[in-house]
């Protein structure tokens, strides 16, 4: 069973975004993967509006990501937090897949000169 890290936005509309992340995780689980959406879990006991707690959640997410087989980028917007997760995946040789965006678009948004797909949160 592959461990798949769900990479999707949180900020902006947190309740809506968490519901979407849960849908993405369910979709991956139904494919036979072990889906992990840390921002759905960590927000149960950490407050994303408190900078220290947000930072701690991000570091915990990266620790989990490094134990995964794949990172699945979901949605058509790449937030600043997602950018960091994607960079971490590349730095650690973890496969990056796009659900709604192509790999070329993801790489351009994260590493390219344009940030057309990025929403700085």
Coordinates of C-alpha atoms in Angstrom, one line a residue:
X1 CA 0.0 0.0 0.0
X2 CA 1.5 3.3 -1.1
X3 CA 1.5 6.2 1.3
X4 CA 0.2 9.3 -0.5
X5 CA 0.5 12.8 1.1
X6 CA -2.4 15.0 0.1
X7 CA -1.1 18.5 -0.7
X8 CA -4.0 21.0 -0.9
X9 CA -4.7 24.5 0.4
X10 CA -5.8 25.2 4.0
X11 CA -6.0 29.0 4.4
X12 CA -8.6 31.2 2.9
X13 CA -11.6 29.1 3.5
X14 CA -10.3 26.5 6.0
X15 CA -13.6 24.6 6.6
X16 CA -14.2 24.3 2.8
X17 CA -10.6 23.4 2.2
X18 CA -10.5 20.7 4.9
X19 CA -13.6 19.2 3.5
X20 CA -12.0 19.1 0.0
X21 CA -8.8 17.6 1.4
X22 CA -10.9 14.9 3.1
X23 CA -12.5 14.2 -0.3
X24 CA -9.1 13.9 -2.0
X25 CA -7.9 11.6 0.8
X26 CA -11.0 9.4 0.5
X27 CA -10.5 9.2 -3.3
X28 CA -6.9 8.0 -2.8
X29 CA -7.9 5.6 -0.1
X30 CA -10.6 4.0 -2.4
X31 CA -7.8 3.5 -5.0
X32 CA -6.0 1.3 -2.4
X33 CA -3.6 3.9 -1.1
X34 CA -2.9 5.0 2.5
X35 CA -3.8 8.7 2.2
X36 CA -2.5 11.3 4.6
X37 CA -3.9 14.8 4.8
X38 CA -2.0 16.3 7.8
X39 CA -3.8 19.7 7.7
X40 CA -7.1 17.8 8.3
X41 CA -5.7 16.2 11.5
X42 CA -3.3 18.8 12.8
X43 CA -6.0 21.6 12.8
X44 CA -7.9 19.5 15.4
X45 CA -5.3 20.4 18.0
X46 CA -3.2 23.2 16.6
X47 CA -4.5 26.7 15.7
X48 CA -3.4 27.7 12.2
X49 CA -4.0 31.3 13.1
X50 CA -1.3 31.2 15.8
X51 CA 2.1 31.6 14.0
X52 CA 4.0 29.2 16.3
X53 CA 1.4 26.5 16.0
X54 CA 1.1 26.9 12.2
X55 CA 4.9 26.6 12.0
X56 CA 4.8 23.5 14.2
X57 CA 2.1 21.9 12.0
X58 CA 4.1 22.6 8.9
X59 CA 7.2 21.0 10.4
X60 CA 5.2 18.0 11.5
X61 CA 3.7 17.7 8.0
X62 CA 7.1 17.7 6.4
X63 CA 8.2 15.0 8.8
X64 CA 5.2 12.9 7.7
X65 CA 5.8 13.7 4.0
X66 CA 9.4 12.3 4.3
X67 CA 7.8 8.9 5.1
X68 CA 5.5 8.9 2.1
X69 CA 5.9 7.4 -1.3
X70 CA 4.1 10.2 -3.2
X71 CA 2.9 13.7 -2.8
X72 CA -0.4 14.4 -4.6
X73 CA -1.0 18.1 -5.5
X74 CA -4.7 18.7 -5.4
X75 CA -6.7 21.7 -6.6
X76 CA -5.8 24.4 -9.1
X77 CA -4.1 26.8 -6.6
X78 CA -0.7 26.3 -5.0
X79 CA -0.5 28.2 -1.7
X80 CA 2.8 29.2 -0.1
X81 CA 2.5 26.2 2.4
X82 CA 1.9 23.8 -0.5
X83 CA 5.0 25.2 -2.3
X84 CA 7.1 24.3 0.7
X85 CA 5.7 20.8 0.8
X86 CA 6.4 20.4 -2.9
X87 CA 9.9 21.6 -2.5
X88 CA 10.4 19.2 0.4
X89 CA 9.2 16.3 -1.7
X90 CA 11.6 17.1 -4.6
X91 CA 14.5 17.6 -2.1
X92 CA 13.8 14.2 -0.7
X93 CA 13.2 12.2 -3.9
X94 CA 9.5 11.8 -3.3
X95 CA 7.4 11.5 -6.4
X96 CA 5.2 14.5 -7.1
X97 CA 1.9 14.0 -8.9
X98 CA -0.7 16.4 -10.0
X99 CA -4.4 15.7 -9.6
X100 CA -5.8 18.9 -11.2
X101 CA -2.6 20.6 -12.6
X102 CA 0.1 19.1 -14.8
X103 CA 3.5 18.5 -13.4
X104 CA 4.8 21.2 -15.8
X105 CA 2.4 23.7 -14.3
X106 CA 3.3 22.7 -10.7
X107 CA 7.0 22.9 -11.4
X108 CA 6.6 26.3 -13.1
X109 CA 4.6 27.6 -10.1
X110 CA 7.0 26.3 -7.6
X111 CA 10.4 26.7 -9.3
X112 CA 9.7 28.9 -12.3
X113 CA 9.9 32.6 -12.7
X114 CA 6.2 33.1 -12.9
X115 CA 3.8 32.4 -10.1
X116 CA 0.6 32.3 -12.1
X117 CA -0.7 29.4 -10.2
X118 CA 0.4 30.5 -6.8
X119 CA -1.7 32.2 -4.3
X120 CA 0.4 33.5 -1.5
X121 CA -1.4 32.8 1.7

